[in-house]
Short mmCIF file of C-alpha atoms in Angstrom, two decimals:
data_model
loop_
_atom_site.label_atom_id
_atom_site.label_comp_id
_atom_site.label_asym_id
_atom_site.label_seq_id
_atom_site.Cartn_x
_atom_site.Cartn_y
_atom_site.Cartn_z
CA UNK D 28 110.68 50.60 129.29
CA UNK D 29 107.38 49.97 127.32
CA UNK D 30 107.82 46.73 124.91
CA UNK D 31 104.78 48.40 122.72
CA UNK D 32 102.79 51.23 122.05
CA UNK D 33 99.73 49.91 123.97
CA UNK D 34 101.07 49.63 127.05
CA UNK D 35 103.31 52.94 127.25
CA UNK D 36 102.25 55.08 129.82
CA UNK D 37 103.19 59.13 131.16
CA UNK D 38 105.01 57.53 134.03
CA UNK D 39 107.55 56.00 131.68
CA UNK D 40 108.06 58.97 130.02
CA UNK D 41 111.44 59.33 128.97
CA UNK D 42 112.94 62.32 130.08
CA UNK D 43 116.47 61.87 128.89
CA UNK D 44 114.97 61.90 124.70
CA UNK D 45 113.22 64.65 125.66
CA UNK D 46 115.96 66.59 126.94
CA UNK D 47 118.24 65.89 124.61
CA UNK D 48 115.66 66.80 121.75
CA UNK D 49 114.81 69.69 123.13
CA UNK D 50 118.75 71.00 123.26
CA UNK D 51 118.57 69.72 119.94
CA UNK D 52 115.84 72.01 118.79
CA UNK D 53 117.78 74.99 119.37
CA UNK D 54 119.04 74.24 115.94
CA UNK D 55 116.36 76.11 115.10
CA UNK D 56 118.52 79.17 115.08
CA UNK D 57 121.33 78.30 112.94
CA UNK D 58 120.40 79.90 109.83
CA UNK D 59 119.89 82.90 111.92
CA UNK D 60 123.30 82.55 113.88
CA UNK D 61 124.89 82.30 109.93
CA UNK D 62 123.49 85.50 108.87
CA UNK D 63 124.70 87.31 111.93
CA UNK D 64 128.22 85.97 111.19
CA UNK D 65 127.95 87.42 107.97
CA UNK D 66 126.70 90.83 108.73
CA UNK D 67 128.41 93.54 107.59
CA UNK D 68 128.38 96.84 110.54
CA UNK D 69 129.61 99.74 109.71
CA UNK D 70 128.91 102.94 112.05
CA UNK D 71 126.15 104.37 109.33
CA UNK D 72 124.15 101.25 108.90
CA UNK D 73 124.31 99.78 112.50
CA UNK D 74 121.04 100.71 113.49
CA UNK D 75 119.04 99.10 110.71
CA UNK D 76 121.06 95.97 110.83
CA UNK D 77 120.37 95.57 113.98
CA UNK D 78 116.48 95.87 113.56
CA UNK D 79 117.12 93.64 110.07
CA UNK D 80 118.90 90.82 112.40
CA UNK D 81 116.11 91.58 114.84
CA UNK D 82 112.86 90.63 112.44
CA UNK D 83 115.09 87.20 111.33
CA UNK D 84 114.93 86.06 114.78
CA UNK D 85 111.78 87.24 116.05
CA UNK D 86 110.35 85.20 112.92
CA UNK D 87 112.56 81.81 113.45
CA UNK D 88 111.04 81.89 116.64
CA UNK D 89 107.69 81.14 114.87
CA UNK D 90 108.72 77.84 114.76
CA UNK D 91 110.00 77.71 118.74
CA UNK D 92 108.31 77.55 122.03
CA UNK D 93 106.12 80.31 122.75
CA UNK D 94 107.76 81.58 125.60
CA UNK D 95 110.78 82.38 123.14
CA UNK D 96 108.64 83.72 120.27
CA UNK D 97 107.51 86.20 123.09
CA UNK D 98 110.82 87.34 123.88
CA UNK D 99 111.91 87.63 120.38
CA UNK D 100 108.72 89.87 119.73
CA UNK D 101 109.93 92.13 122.70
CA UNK D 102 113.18 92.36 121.60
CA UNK D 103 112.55 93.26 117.93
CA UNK D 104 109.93 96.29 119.06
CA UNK D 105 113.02 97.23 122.08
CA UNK D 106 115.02 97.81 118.98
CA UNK D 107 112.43 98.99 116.33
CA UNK D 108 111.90 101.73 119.25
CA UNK D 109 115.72 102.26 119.39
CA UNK D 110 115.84 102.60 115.72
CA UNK D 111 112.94 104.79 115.17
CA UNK D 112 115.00 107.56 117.61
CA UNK D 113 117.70 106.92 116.56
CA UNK D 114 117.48 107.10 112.61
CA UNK D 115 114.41 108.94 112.85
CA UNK D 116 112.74 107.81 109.66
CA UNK D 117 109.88 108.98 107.61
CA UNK D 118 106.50 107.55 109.17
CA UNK D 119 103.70 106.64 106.92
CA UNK D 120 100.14 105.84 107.18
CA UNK D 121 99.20 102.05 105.98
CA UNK D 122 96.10 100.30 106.06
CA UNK D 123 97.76 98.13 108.47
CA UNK D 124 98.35 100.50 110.80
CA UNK D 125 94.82 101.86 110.56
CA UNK D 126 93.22 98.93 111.33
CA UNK D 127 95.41 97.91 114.01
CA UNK D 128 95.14 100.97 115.73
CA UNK D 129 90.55 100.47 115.08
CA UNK D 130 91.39 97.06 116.42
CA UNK D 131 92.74 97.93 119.26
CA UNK D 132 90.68 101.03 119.88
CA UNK D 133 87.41 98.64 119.81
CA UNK D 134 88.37 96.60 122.28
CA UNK D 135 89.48 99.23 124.40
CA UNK D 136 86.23 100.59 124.07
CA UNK D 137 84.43 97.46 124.77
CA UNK D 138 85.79 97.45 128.01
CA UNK D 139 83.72 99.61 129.41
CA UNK D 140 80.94 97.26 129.80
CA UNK D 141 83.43 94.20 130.43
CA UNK D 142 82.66 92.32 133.75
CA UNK D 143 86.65 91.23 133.94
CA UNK D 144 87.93 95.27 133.07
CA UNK D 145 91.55 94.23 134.24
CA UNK D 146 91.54 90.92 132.19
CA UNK D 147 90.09 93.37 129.51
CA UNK D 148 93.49 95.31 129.72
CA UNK D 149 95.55 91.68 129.61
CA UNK D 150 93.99 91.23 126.41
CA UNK D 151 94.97 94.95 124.55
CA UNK D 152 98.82 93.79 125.64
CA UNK D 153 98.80 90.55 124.61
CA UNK D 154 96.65 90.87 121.44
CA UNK D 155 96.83 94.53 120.60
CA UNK D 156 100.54 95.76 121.62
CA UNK D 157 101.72 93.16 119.33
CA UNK D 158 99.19 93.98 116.31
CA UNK D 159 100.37 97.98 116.82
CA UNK D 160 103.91 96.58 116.74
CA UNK D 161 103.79 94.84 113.65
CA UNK D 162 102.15 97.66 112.09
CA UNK D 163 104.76 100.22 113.60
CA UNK D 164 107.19 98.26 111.27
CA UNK D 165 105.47 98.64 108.33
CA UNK D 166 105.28 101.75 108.85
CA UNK D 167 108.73 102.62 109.57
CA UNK D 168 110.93 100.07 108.50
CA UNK D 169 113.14 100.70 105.44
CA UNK D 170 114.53 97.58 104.29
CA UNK D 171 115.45 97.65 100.41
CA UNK D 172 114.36 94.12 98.48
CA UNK D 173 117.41 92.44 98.92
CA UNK D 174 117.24 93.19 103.00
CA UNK D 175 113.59 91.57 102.55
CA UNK D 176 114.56 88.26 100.42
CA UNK D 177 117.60 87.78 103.28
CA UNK D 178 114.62 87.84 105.84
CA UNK D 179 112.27 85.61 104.09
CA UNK D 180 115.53 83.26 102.77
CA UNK D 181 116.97 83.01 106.63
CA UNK D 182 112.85 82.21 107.22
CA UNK D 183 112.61 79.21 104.72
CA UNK D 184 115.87 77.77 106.05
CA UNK D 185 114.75 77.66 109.56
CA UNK D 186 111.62 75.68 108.52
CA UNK D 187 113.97 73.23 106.76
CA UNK D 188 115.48 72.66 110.14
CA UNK D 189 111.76 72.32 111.78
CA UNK D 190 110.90 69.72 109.34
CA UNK D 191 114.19 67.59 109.93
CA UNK D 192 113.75 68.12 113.51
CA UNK D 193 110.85 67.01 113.81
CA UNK D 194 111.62 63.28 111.64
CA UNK D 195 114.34 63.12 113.69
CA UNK D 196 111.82 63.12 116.76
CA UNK D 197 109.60 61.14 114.79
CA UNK D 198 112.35 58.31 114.61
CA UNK D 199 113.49 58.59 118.16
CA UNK D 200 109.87 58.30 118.86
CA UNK D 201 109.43 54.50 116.76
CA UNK D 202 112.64 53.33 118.21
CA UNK D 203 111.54 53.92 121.77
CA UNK D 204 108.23 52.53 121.12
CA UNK D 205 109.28 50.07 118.75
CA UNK D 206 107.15 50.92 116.16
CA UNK D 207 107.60 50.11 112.40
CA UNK D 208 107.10 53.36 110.02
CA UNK D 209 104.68 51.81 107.99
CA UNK D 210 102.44 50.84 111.18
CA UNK D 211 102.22 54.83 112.51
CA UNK D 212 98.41 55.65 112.02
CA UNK D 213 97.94 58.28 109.46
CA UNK D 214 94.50 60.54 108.77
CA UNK D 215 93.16 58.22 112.01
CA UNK D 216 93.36 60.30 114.46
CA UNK D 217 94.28 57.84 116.78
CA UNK D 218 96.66 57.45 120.07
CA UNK D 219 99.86 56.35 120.23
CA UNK D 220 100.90 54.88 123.61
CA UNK D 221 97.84 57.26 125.26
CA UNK D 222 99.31 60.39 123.19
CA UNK D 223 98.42 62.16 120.62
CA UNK D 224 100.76 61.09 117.54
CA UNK D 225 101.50 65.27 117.31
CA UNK D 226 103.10 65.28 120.58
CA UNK D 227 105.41 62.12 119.83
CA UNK D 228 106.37 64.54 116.78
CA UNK D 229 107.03 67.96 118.22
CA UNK D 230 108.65 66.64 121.22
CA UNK D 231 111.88 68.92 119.85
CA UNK D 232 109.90 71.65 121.11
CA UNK D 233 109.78 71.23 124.78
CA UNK D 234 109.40 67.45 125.27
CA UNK D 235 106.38 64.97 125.20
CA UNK D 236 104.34 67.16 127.30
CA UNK D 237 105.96 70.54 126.05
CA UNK D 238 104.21 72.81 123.79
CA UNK D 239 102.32 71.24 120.55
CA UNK D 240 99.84 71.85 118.62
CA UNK D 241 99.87 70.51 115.18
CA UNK D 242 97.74 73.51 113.41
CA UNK D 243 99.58 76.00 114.87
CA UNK D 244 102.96 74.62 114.49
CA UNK D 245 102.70 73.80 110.90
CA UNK D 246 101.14 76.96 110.00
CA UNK D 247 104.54 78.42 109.50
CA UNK D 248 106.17 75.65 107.72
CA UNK D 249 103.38 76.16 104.86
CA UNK D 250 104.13 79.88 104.95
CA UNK D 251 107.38 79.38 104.55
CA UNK D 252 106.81 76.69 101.84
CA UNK D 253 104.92 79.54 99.56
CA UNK D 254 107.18 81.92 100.78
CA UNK D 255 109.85 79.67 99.08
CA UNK D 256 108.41 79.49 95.80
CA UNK D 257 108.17 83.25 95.41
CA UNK D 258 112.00 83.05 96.44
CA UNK D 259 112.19 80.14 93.82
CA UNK D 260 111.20 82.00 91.36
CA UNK D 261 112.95 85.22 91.15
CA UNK D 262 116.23 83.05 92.04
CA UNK D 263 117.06 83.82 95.43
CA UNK D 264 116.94 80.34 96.33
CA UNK D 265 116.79 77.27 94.20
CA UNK D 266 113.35 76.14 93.81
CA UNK D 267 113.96 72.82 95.15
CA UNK D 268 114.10 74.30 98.35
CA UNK D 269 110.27 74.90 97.89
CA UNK D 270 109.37 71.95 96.98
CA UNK D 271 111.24 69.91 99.69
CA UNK D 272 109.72 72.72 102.56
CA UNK D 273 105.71 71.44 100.85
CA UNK D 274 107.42 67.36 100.94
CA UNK D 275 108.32 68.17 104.34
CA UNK D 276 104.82 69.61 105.64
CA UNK D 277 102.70 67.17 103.44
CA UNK D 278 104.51 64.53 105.27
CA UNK D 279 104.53 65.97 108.91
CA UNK D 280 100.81 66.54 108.08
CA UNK D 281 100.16 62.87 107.71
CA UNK D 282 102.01 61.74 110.24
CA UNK D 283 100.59 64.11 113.04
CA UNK D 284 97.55 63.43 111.38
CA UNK D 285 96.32 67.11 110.90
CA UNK D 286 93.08 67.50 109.14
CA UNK D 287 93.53 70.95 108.73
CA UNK D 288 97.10 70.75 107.34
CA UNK D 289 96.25 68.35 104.26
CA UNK D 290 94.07 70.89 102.90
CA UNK D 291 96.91 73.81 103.36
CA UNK D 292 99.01 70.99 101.38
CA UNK D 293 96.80 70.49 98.37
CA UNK D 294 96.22 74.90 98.14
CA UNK D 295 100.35 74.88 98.22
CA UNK D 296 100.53 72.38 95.39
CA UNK D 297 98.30 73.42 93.40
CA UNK D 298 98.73 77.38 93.56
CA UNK D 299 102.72 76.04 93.63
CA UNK D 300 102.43 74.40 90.00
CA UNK D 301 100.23 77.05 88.45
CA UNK D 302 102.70 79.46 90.00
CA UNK D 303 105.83 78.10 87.98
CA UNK D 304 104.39 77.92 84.77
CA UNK D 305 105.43 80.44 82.08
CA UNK D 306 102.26 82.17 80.58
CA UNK D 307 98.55 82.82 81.80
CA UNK D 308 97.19 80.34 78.64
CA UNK D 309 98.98 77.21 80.20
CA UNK D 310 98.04 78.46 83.76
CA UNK D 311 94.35 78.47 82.88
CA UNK D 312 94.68 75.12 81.31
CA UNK D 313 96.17 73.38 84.05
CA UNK D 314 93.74 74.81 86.68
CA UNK D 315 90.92 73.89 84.85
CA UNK D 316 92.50 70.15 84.28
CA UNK D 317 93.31 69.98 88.01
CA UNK D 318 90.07 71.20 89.01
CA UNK D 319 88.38 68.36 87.02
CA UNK D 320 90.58 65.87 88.48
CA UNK D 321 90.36 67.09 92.11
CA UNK D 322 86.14 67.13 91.53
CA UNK D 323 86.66 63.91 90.42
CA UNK D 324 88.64 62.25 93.43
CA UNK D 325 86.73 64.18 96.02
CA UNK D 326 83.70 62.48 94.60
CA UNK D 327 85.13 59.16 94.30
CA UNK D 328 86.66 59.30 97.88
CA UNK D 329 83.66 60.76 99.59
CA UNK D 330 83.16 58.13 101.92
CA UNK D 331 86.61 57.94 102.70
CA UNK D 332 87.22 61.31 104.05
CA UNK D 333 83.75 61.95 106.02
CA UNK D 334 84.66 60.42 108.95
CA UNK D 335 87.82 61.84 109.02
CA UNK D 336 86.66 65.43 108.75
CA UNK D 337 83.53 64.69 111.89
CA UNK D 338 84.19 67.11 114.88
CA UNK D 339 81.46 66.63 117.36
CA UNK D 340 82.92 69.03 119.94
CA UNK D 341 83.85 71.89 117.43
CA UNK D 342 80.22 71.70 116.44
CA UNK D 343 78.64 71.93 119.62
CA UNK D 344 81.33 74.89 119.84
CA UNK D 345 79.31 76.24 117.06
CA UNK D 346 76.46 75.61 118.63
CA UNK D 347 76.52 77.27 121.84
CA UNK D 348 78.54 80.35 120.67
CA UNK D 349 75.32 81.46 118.06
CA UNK D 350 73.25 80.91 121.28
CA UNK D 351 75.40 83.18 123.09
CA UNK D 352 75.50 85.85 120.23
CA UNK D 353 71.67 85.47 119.61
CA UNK D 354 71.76 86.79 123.33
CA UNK D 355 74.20 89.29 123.35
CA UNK D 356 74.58 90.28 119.29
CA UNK D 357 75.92 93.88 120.04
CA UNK D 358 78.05 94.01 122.87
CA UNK D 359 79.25 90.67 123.66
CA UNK D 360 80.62 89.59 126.66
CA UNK D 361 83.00 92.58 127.03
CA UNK D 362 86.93 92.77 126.61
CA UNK D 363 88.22 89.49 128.30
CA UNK D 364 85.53 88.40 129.76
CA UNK D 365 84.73 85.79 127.02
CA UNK D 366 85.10 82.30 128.83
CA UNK D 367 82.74 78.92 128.94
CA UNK D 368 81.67 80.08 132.19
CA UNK D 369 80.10 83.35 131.19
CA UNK D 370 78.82 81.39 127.81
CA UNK D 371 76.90 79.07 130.04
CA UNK D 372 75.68 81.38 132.45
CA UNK D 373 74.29 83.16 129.38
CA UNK D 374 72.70 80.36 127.21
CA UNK D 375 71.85 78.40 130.37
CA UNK D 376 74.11 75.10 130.18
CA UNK D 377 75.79 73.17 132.72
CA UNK D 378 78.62 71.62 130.74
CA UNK D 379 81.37 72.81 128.68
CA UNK D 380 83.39 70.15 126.28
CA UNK D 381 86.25 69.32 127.47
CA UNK D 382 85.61 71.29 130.31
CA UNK D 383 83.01 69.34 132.16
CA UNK D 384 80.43 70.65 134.35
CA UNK D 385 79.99 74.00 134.78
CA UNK D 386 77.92 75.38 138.67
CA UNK D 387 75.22 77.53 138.02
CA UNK D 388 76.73 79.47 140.67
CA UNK D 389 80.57 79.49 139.49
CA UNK D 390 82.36 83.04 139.28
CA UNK D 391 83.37 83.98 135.40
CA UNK D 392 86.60 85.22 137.08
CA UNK D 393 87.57 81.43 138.69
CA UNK D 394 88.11 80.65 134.75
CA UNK D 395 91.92 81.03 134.20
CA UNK D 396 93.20 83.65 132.05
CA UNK D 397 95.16 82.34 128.97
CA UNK D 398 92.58 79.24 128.88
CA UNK D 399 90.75 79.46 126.30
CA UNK D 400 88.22 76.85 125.10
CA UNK D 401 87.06 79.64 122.38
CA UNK D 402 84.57 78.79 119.58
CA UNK D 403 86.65 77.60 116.56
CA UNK D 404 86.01 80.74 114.47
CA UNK D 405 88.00 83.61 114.51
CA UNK D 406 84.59 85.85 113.53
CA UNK D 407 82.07 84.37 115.58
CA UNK D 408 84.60 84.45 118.79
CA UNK D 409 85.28 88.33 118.15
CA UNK D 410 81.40 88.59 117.31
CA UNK D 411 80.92 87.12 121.36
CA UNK D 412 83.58 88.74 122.56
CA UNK D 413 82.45 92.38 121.85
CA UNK D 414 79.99 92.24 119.57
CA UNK D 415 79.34 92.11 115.84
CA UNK D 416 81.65 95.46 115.90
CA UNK D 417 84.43 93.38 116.66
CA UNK D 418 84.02 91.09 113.77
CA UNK D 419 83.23 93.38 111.20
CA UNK D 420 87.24 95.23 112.25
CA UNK D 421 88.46 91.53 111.95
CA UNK D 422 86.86 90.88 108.33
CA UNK D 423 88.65 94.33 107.01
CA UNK D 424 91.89 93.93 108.60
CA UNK D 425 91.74 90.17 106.72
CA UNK D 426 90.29 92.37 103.23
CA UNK D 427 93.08 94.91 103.42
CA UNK D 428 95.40 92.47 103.37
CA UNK D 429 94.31 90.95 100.20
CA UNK D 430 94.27 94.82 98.63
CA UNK D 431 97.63 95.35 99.60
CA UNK D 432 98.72 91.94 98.31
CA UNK D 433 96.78 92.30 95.09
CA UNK D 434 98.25 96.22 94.46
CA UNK D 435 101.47 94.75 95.12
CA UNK D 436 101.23 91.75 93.24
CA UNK D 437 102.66 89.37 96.33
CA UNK D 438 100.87 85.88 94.52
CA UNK D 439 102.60 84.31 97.56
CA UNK D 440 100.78 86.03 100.32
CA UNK D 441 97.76 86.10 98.46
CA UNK D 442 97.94 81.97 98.95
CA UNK D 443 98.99 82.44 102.40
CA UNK D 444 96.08 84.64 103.22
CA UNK D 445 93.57 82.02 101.74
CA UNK D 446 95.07 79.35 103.82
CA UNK D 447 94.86 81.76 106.56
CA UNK D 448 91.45 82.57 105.88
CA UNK D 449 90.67 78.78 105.80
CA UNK D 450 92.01 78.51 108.97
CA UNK D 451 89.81 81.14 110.67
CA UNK D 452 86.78 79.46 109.91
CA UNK D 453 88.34 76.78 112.08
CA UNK D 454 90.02 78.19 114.67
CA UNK D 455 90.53 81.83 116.11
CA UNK D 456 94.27 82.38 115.28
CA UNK D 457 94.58 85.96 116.06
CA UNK D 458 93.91 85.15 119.94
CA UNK D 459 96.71 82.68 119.34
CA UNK D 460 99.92 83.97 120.26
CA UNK D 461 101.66 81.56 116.79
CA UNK D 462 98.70 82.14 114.73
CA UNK D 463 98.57 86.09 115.85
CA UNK D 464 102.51 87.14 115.69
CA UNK D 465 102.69 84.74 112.21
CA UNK D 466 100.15 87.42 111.06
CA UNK D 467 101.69 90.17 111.99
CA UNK D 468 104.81 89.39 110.68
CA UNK D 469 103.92 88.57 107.33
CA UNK D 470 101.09 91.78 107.04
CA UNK D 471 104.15 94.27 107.90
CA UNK D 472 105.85 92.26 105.32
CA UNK D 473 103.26 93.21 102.81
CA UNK D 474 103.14 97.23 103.76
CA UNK D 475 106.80 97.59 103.79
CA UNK D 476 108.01 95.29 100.90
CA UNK D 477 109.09 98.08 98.27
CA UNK D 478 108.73 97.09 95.17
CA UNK D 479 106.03 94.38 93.21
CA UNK D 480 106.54 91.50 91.74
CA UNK D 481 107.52 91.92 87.95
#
């Protein structure tokens, strides 16, 4: 066993806390296992309990391994498709569903001058059967308000458990390393025992060397942290229980040291506080004050938080990809055939970051599916991919999302969306299978949520 962080290595990797964390992180599920036990069936209202019960655990698993979000996904369209002929419901038309259904039509299209056709038709299933999907329930669902709030409550209770989880491997982590709390590097970005300090925290998810990626994990726990104050507010839950879901993610942002996730923390607070208070005069006058004072430290701090937020590699991301669209601005590489290999052969480069170096005589099919290595932007990776077509879709999907949330008054998704936004300029979240299905979820939630906010 490793008598200090420095000298802890993967051969000493501890597979016993890691298995016993990981059994632990099935946890995950108990809010959902409490609503089950609670449902009501009764031989007319089966059917859409069962699709109700469905969408609870297809979005816990947004805070689970992949590989079980996948199934859960699955499941819930099995039984949305079960329901549908069953019930037969009234379909309607939603701006979801017509830009899912241009989404996926573009890209279908854009296959035809795709070097990698059958990867081409890899990426409509994984990217666009689940975008049709989530749009199919908006369409058809017909869950009353109250069936909503028990979605989104069961939702904020599973990223309670995600947050204690993941202290609890955050202390199994210090013991077995023997490493004081108030010596853990924070908004450093440095190693811990030749780890990342992310992977010591989301070990409940798979182990060390399981599945982790701070961004992407913690993009639901802020979700469900705004989704909580909306609850909050109308009184479905108390609103402590928002307030301890932004605690939890401000402090699981520092200590997996996630650049990204401290500025989804200060949007939470502040749109939080504003949020809460009683009349649009005091609203105005706090925004303006916290504007001042945010100005102010930003200023103050400058120097503080430049080095912090330097990313050579996602620059020379940037970099290459604009070469790459400046060579190919209107069709792209072609469904699925976007990979550093074809980017290079393109723009002329032998290396790839992180990557390495890439032979000018390399295949763009040797580059494994499902690896990705895309630029950091969700526009200017559909914008290679197939073309400035493929973008513009993107940027309208995003815009009628913010329509339906400003007919309907959702203030909470509204936030969500801007942090999602934020987040697309970083990284490209809808070819993401967390970032993607989080989407999803939450835009079907928009189309099919009955009533607005009063």
């Amino acid at each position: 066993m490793a008598q200090n962080a420095n000298d802890y290595t993967l051969l000493e990797k501890p597979l016993m806390i890691d298995t016993l964390l990981t059994i632990l992180g099935v946890s995950l599920y108990i809010p959902f296992l409490i609503q089950l036990c609670r449902t009501r069936w009764t031989c007319t209202t089966w059917s859409r309990r069962l699709l109700q019960l469905s969408v609870m655990l297809q979005m816990t698993s947004l805070f689970h391994l992949p590989s079980v979000m996948y199934c859960c996904a699955g499941l819930q369209l099995v039984i949305l498709i079960m329901y549908w002929l069953v019930e037969r419901p009234a379909f309607r038309w939603t701006s979801f569903m017509v830009m899912s259904l241009l989404y996926v039509v573009y890209f279908a299209v854009a296959i035809l001058w795709s070097p990698l056709p059958k990867r081409g038709g890899q990426f409509l299933i994984d990217n666009g059967l689940p975008m049709i999907g989530y749009a199919l329930t908006a369409s058809i669902v017909p869950f009353s308000k109250d069936e909503w709030t028990s979605v989104m409550k069961t939702f904020c209770y599973a990223g309670l458990v995600f947050i204690g989880l993941a202290l609890v491997s955050w202390g199994a982590s210090m013991w077995e390393l023997h490493v004081a709390p108030q010596d853990w590097p924070m908004l450093r970005k440095e190693k811990i025992g030749d780890l990342e300090s992310y992977r010591w925290l989301l070990r409940c998810n798979g182990g060390l060397m399981g599945y982790a990626h701070p961004s992407y994990d913690l993009l639901p726990v802020f979700a469900a942290a705004c989704i909580g104050m909306w609850l909050g507010k109308i009184r479905v839950l108390h609103p402590s229980v928002s307030w301890i879901l932004w605690s939890g993610s401000m402090v699981l942002t520092l200590l997996s040291q996630s650049r990204m996730g401290l500025t989804y923390a200060v949007i939470v607070l502040v749109f939080g506080v504003l949020y809460f208070l009683p009349t649009l005069r005091s609203r105005l006058i706090t925004g303006i004050g916290i504007a001042v004072i945010g100005i102010t430290l930003l200023t103050a701090t400058h120097g503080i938080w430049k080095p912090y937020s330097e990313d050579p590699i996602r620059g020379q991301l940037y970099s290459y990809t604009w070469r790459y669209i400046e060579a190919k601005p209107w069709t792209g590489a072609g469904t699925g055939a976007l990979n550093p290999i074809e980017m290079c052969h393109t723009i002329d480069e032998l290396y790839w970051p992180h990557v390495g170096f890439i032979a000018p005589d390399k295949d763009i099919s040797d580059w494994r599916w499902k690896t990705h290595m895309l630029p950091h932007n969700q526009w200017i990776a559909d914008w290679a991919h197939a073309g400035i077509g493929a973008a513009l879709v993107t940027l309208l999907l995003y815009l009628c999302m913010i329509v339906e949330c400003s007919r309907k008054r959702i203030y909470w998704g509204l936030v969500f969306l801007l942090i999602f936004i934020i987040f697309s300029c970083l990284e490209p979240p809808l070819y993401i299978g967390k970032g993607l299905y989080l989407f999803g979820s939450l835009c079907a939630f928009f189309h099919a949520y009955p009533k607005c906010e009063q």
